[in-house]
mmCIF file of C-alpha atoms and ligand atoms in Angstrom:
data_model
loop_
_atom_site.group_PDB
_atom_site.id
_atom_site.type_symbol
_atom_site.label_atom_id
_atom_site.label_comp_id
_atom_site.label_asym_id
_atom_site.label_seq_id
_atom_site.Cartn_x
_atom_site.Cartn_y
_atom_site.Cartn_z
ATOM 1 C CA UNK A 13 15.744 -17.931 21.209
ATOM 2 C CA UNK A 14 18.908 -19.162 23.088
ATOM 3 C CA UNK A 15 19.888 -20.831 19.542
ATOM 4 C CA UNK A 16 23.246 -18.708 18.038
ATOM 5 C CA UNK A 17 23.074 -16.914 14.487
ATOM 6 C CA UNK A 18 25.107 -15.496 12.127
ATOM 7 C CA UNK A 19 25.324 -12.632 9.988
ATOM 8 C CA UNK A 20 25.501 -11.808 6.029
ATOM 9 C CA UNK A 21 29.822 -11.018 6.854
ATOM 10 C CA UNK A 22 29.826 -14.446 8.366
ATOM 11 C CA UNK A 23 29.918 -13.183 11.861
ATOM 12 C CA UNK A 24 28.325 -14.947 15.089
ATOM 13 C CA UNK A 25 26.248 -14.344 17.777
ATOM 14 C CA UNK A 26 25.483 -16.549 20.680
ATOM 15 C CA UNK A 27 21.903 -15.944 20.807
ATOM 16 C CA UNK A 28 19.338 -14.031 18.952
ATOM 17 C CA UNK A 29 18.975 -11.403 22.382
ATOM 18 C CA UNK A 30 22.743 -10.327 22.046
ATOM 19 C CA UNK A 31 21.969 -9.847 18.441
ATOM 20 C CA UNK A 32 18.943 -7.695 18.948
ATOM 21 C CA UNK A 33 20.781 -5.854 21.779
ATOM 22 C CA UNK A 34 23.674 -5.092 19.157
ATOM 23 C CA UNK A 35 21.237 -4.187 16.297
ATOM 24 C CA UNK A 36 18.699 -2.387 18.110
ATOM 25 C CA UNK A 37 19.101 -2.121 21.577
ATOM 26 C CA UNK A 38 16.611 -4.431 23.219
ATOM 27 C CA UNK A 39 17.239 -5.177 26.876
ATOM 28 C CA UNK A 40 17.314 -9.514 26.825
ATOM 29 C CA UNK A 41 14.153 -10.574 28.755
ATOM 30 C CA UNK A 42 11.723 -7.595 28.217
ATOM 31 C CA UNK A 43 10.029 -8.802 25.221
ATOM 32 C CA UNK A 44 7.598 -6.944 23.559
ATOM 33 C CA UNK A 45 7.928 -4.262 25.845
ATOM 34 C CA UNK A 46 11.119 -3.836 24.220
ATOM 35 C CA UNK A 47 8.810 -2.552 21.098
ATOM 36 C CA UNK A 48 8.653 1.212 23.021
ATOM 37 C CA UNK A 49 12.542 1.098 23.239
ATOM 38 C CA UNK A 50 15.722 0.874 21.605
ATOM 39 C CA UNK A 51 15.405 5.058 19.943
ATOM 40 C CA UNK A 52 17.913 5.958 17.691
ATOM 41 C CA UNK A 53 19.375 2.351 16.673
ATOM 42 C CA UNK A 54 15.477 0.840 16.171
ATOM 43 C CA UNK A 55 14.599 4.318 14.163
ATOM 44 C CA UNK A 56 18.250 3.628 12.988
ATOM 45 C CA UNK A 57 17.141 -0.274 11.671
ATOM 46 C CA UNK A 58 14.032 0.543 10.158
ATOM 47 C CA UNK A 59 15.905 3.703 8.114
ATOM 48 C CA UNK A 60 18.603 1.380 6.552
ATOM 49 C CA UNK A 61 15.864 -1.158 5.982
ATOM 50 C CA UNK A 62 13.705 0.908 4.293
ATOM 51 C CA UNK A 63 16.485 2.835 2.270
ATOM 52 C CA UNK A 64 17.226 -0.388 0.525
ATOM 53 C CA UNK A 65 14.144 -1.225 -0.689
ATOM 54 C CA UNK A 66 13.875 2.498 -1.999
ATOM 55 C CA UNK A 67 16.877 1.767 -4.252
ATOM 56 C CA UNK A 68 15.356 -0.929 -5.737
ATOM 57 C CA UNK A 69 13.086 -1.330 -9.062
ATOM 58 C CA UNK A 70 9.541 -1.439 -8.926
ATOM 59 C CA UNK A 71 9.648 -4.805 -11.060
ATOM 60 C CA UNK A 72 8.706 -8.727 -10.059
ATOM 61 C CA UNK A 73 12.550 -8.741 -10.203
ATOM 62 C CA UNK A 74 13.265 -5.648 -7.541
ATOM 63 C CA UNK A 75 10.872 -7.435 -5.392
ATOM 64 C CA UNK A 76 12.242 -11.199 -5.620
ATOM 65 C CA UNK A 77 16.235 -9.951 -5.516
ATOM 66 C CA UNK A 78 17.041 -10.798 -8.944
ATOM 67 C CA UNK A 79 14.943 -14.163 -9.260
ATOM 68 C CA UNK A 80 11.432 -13.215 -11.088
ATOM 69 C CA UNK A 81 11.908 -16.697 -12.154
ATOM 70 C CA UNK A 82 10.490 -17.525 -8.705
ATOM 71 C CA UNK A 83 7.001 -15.880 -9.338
ATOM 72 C CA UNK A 84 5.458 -18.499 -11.313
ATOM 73 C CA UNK A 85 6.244 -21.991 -8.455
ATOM 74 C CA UNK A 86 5.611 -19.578 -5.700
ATOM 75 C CA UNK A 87 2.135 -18.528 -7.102
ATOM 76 C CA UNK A 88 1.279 -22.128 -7.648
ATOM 77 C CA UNK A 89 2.397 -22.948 -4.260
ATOM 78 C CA UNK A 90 0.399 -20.484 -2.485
ATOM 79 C CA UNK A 91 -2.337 -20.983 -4.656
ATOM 80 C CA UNK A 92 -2.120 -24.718 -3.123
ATOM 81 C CA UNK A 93 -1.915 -24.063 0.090
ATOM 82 C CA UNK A 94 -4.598 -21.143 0.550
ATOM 83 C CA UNK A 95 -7.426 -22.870 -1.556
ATOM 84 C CA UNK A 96 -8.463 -25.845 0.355
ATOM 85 C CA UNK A 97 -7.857 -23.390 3.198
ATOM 86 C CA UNK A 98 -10.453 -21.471 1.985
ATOM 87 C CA UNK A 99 -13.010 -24.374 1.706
ATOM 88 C CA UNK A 100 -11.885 -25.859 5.040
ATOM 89 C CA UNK A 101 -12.573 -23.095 7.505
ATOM 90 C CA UNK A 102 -15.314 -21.145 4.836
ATOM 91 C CA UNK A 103 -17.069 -24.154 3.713
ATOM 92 C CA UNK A 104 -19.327 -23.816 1.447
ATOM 93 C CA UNK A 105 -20.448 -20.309 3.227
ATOM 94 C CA UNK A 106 -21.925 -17.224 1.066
ATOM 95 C CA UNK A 107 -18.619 -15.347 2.254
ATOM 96 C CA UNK A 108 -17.991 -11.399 1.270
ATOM 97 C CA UNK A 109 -13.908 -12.437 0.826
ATOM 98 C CA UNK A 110 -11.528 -9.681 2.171
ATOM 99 C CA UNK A 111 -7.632 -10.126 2.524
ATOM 100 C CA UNK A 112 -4.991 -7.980 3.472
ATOM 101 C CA UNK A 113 -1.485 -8.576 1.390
ATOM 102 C CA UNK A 114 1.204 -6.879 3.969
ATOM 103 C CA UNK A 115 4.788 -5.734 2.877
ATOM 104 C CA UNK A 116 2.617 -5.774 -0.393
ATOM 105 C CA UNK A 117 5.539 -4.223 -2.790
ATOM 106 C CA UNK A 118 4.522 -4.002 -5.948
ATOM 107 C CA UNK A 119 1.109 -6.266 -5.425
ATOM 108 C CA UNK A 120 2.658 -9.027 -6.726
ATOM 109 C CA UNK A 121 0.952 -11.341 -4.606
ATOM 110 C CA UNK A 122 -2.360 -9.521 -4.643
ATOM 111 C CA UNK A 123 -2.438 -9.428 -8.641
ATOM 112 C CA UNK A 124 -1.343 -13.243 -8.967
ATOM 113 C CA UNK A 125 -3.228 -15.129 -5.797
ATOM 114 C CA UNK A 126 -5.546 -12.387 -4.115
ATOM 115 C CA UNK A 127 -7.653 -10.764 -6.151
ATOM 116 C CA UNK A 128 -8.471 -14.261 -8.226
ATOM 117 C CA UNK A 129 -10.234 -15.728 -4.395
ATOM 118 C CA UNK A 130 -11.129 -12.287 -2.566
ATOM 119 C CA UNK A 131 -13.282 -9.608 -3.550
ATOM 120 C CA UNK A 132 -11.737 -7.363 -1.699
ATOM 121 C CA UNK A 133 -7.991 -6.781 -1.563
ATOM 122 C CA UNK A 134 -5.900 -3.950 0.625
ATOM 123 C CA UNK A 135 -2.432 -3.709 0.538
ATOM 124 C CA UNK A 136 0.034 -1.995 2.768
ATOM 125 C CA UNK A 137 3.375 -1.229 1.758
ATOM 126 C CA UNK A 138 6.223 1.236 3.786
ATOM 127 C CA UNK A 139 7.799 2.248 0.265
ATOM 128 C CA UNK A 140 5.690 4.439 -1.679
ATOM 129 C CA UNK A 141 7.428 4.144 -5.192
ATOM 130 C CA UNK A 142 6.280 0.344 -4.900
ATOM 131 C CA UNK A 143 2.857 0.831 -3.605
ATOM 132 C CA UNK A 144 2.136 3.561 -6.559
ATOM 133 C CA UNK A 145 3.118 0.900 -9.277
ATOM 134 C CA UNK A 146 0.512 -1.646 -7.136
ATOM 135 C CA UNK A 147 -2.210 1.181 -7.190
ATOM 136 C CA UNK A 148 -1.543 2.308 -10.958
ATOM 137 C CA UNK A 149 -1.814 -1.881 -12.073
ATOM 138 C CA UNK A 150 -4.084 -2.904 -10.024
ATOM 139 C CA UNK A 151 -7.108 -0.354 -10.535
ATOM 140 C CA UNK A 152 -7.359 -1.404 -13.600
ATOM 141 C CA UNK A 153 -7.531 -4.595 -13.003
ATOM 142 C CA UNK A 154 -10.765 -7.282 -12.693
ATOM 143 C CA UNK A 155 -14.000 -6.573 -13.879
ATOM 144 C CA UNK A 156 -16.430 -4.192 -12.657
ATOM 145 C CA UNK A 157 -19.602 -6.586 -11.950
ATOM 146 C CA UNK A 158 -21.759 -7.316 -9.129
ATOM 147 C CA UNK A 159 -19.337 -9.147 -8.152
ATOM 148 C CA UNK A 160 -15.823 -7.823 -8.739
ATOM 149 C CA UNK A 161 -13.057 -8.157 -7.163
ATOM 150 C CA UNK A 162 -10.698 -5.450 -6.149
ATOM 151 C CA UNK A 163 -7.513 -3.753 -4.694
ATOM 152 C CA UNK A 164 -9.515 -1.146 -2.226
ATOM 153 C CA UNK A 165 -7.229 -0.089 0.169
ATOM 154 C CA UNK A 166 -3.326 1.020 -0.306
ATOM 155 C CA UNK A 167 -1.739 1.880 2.941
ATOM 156 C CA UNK A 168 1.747 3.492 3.255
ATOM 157 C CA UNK A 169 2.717 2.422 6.459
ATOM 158 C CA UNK A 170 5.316 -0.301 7.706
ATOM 159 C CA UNK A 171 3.411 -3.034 9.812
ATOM 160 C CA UNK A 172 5.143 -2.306 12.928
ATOM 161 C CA UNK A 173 3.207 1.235 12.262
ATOM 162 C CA UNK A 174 -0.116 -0.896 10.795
ATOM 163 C CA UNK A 175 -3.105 -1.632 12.918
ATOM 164 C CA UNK A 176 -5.662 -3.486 10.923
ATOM 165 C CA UNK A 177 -9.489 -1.934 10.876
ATOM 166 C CA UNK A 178 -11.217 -4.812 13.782
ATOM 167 C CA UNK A 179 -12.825 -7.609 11.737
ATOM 168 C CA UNK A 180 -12.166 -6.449 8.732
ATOM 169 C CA UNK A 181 -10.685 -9.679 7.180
ATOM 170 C CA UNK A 182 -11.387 -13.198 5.879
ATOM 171 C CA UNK A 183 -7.308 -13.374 5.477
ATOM 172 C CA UNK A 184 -4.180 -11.703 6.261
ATOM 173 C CA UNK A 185 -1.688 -12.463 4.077
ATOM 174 C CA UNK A 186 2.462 -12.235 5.474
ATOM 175 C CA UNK A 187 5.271 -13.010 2.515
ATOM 176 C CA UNK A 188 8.712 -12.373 2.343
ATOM 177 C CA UNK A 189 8.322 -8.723 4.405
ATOM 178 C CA UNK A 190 8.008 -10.122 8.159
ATOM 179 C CA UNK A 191 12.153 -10.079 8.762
ATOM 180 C CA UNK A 192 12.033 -6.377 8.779
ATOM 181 C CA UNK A 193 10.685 -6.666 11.925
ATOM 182 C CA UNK A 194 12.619 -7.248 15.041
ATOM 183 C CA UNK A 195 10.962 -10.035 17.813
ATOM 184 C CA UNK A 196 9.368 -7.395 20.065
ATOM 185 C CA UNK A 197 7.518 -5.683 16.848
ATOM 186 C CA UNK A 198 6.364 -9.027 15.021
ATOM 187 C CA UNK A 199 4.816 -10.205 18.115
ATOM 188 C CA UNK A 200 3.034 -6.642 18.973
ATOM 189 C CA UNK A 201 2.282 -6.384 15.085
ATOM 190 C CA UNK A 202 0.572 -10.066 15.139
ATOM 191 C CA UNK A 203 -1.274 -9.456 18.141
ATOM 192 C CA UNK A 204 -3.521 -6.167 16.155
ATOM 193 C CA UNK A 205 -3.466 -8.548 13.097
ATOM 194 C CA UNK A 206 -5.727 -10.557 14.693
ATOM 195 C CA UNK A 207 -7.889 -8.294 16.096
ATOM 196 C CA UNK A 208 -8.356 -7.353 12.039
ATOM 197 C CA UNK A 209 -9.594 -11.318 11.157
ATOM 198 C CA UNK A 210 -13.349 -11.852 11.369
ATOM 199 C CA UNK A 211 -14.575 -15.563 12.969
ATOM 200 C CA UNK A 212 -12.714 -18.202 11.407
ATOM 201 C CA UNK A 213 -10.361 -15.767 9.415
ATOM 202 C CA UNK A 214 -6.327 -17.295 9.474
ATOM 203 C CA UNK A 215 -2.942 -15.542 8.711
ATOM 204 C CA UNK A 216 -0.509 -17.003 6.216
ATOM 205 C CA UNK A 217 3.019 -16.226 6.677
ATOM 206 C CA UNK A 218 5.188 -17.352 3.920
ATOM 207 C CA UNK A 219 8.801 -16.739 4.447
ATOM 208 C CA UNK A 220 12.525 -17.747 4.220
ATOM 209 C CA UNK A 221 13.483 -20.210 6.791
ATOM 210 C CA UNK A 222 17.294 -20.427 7.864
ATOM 211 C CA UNK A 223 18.143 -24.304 8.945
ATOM 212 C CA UNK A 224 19.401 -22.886 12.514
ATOM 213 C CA UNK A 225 18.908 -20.428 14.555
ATOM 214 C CA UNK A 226 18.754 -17.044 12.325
ATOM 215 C CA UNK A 227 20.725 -15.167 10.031
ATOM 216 C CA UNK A 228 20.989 -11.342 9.579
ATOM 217 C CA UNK A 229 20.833 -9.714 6.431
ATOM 218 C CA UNK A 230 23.404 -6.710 6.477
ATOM 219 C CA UNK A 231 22.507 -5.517 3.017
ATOM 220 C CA UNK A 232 18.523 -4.488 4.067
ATOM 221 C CA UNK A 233 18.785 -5.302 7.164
ATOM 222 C CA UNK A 234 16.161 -8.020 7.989
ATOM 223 C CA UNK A 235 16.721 -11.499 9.504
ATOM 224 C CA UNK A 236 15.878 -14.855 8.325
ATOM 225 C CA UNK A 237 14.396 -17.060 11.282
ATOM 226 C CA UNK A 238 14.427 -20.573 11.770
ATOM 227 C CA UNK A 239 11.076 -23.326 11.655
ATOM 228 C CA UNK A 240 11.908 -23.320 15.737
ATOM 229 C CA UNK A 241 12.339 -19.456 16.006
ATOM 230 C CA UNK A 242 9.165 -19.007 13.937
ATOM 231 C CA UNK A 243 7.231 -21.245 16.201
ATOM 232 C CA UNK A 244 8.836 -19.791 19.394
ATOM 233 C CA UNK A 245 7.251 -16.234 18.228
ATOM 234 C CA UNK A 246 3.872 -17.631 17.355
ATOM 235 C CA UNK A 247 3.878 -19.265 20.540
ATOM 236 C CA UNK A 248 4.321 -15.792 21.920
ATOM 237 C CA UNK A 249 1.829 -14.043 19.628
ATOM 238 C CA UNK A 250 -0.683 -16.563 20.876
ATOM 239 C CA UNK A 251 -1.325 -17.965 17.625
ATOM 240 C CA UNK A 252 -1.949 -21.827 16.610
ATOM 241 C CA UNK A 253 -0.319 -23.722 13.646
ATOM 242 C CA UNK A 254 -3.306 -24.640 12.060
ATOM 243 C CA UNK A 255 -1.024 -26.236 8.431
ATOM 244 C CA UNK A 256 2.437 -25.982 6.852
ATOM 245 C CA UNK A 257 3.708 -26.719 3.749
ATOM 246 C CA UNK A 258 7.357 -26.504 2.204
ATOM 247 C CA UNK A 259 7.530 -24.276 -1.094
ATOM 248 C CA UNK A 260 9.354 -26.787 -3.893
ATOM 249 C CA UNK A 261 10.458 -25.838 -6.902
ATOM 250 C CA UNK A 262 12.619 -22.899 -5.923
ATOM 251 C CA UNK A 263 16.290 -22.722 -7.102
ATOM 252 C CA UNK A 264 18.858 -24.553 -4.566
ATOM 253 C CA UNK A 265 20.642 -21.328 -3.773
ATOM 254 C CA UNK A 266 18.017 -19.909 -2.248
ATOM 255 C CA UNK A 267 16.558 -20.384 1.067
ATOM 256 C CA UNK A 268 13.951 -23.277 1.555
ATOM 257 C CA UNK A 269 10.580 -21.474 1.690
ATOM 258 C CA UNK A 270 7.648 -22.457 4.213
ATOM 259 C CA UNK A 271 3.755 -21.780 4.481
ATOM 260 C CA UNK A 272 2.201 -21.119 7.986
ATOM 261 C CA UNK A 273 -1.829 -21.024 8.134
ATOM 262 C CA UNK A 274 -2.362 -19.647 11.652
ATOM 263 C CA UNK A 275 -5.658 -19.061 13.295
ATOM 264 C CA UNK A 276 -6.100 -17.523 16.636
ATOM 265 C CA UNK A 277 -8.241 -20.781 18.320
ATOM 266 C CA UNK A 278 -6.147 -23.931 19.261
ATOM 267 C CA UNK A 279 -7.813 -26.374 16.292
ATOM 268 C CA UNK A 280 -8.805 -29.682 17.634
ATOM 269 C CA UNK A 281 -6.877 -32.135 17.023
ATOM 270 C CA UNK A 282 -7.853 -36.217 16.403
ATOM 271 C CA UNK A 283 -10.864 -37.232 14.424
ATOM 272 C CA UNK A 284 -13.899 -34.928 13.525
ATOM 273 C CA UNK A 285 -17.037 -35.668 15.543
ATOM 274 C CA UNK A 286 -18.673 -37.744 12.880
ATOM 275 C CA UNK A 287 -15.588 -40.131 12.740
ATOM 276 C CA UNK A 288 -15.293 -40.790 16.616
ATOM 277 C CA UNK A 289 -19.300 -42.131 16.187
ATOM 278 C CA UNK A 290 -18.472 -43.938 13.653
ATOM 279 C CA UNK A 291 -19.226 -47.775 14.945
ATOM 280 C CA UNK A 292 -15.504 -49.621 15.343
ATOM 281 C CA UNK A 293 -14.190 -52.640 16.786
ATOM 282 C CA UNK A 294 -13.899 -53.128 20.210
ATOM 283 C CA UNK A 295 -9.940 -53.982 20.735
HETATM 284 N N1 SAH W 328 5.425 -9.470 -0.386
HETATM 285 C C1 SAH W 328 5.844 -8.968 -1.655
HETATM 286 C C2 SAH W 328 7.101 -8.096 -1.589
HETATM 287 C C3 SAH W 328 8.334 -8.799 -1.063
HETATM 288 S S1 SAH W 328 9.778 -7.736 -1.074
HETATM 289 C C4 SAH W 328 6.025 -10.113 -2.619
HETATM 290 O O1 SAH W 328 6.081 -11.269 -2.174
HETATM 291 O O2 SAH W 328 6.125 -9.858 -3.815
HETATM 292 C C5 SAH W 328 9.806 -7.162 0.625
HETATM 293 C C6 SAH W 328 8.838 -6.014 0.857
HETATM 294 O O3 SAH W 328 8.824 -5.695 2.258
HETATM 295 C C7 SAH W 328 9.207 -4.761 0.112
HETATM 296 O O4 SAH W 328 8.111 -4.288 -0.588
HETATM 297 C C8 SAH W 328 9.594 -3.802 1.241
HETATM 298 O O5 SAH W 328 9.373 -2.445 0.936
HETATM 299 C C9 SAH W 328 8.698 -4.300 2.353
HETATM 300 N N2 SAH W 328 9.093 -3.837 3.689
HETATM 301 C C10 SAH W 328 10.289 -3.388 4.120
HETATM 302 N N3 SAH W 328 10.221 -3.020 5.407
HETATM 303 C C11 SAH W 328 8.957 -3.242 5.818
HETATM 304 C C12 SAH W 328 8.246 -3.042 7.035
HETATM 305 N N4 SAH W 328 8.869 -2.558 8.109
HETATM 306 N N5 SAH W 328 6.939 -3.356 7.089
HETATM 307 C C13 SAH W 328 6.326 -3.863 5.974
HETATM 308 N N6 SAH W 328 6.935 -4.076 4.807
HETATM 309 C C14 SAH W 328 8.233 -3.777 4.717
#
């Protein structure tokens, strides 16, 4: 990204590469083979990262910075986004539902959205105090019939750590976690997610979106990207847009909040087959 950024103390870089080569030691122009490098100050980022989110409360508010009040619109939102998803690329297919809700937390997102469309739910989560409250909630959640739905899996790993079991999900879910990770990491940890997805299987990401270029968050040290910077590392990941929405309803203070179904096929574009047959006039 050649775009500049800032950080949280109001300082600026010139480009996202001298920023990574502050933060964590990536050599400009290696891309993801940068992931393998960078020792102490990545090991160093990922410490202070985590560390943070250790201090913080295994509550809706711990995981939404002080605004639980943002649960209920962003719930809604998803839950408008993801379910004519679902009947676009499923159909009306006998489907065995499986997601994957990454950077889980407390399984906010799995208890809320998940669980209510998949029958099968894993979750993985770096900070154990938060992924114990998920496991403790959520196995006592849903019912227990034929065909119940549940949280299966709890993995305590960061995602730059993660790979996904191969073809093991409908959906892989991506919210509000995915700035932990530094370029070279997202794009190696994007490229195993979709070796997870089974045929016609998408990721969401749902994240922050900064209006230029990125900014840096000092205090748990993760970095809000841009719409351009997103689409830059997508490009990279080899991943197609496939929808977006914008989140509304959120308070103004916060960062506008965008929806990214991506699926690993470029998806045709123009009219569906039945259209272009359609008889039309000649111009
Ligand atoms: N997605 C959840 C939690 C958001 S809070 C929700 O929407 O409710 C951000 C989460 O990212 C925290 O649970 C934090 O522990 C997790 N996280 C921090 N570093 C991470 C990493 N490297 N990989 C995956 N998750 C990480």
């Amino acid at each position: 990204m050649d775009t500049g950024g800032l950080d949280t103390d109001g300082r600026g870089f010139a480009n996202a590469s001298e920023m990574w080569a502050e933060e964590i030691g990536a050599v400009p122009g290696r891309g993801e083979e940068n992931a393998c490098c960078g020792g102490d100050k990545r090991r160093d980022w990922y410490r202070k990262g985590i560390a943070y989110w250790q201090g913080v409360e295994a509550s809706v508010d711990g995981v939404l910075g002080g605004y639980k009040c943002v649960n209920e619109p962003d719930v809604k939102g998803s839950e408008a986004f993801l379910k004519p998803l679902l009947a676009d690329r499923f159909g009306k297919q006998k489907r065995h539902l499986v997601a994957l809700d990454c950077g889980s937390g407390i399984g906010r997102v799995t208890k809320n959205l998940l669980l209510r469309y998949f029958q099968e739910v894993d979750l993985v989560e770096p900070v154990s105090h938060f992924l114990e409250d998920a496991r403790e909630k959520l196995s006592s959640e849903g019912d227990m019939g034929i065909d119940a739905h549940k949280a299966v899996n709890f993995f305590c790993l960061p995602l730059q750590e993660f790979t996904p079991e191969a073809g093991r999900y409908d959906v892989i879910w991506v919210q509000w976690c995915i700035g932990q990770l530094p370029d070279d990491d997202f794009v190696s940890f994007f490229k195993r997610a979709k070796v997870g997805l089974k045929p016609d299987g998408f990721l969401i990401v749902k994240e922050n979106i900064a209006r230029n270029g990125f900014v840096l968050d000092k205090e748990d040290h993760s970095i809000t990207r841009s719409d351009l910077y997103f689409k830059e590392l997508f490009k990279q990941c080899d991943l197609h847009i496939y929808k977006t929405k914008d989140q509304k309803g959120l308070p103004d203070e916060l960062f506008p909040v965008k929806m990214y179904a991506l699926v690993t096929n470029k998806p045709r574009v123009g009219k569906s087959k039945a259209q272009q047959y359609k008889p039309g006039i000649i111009m």
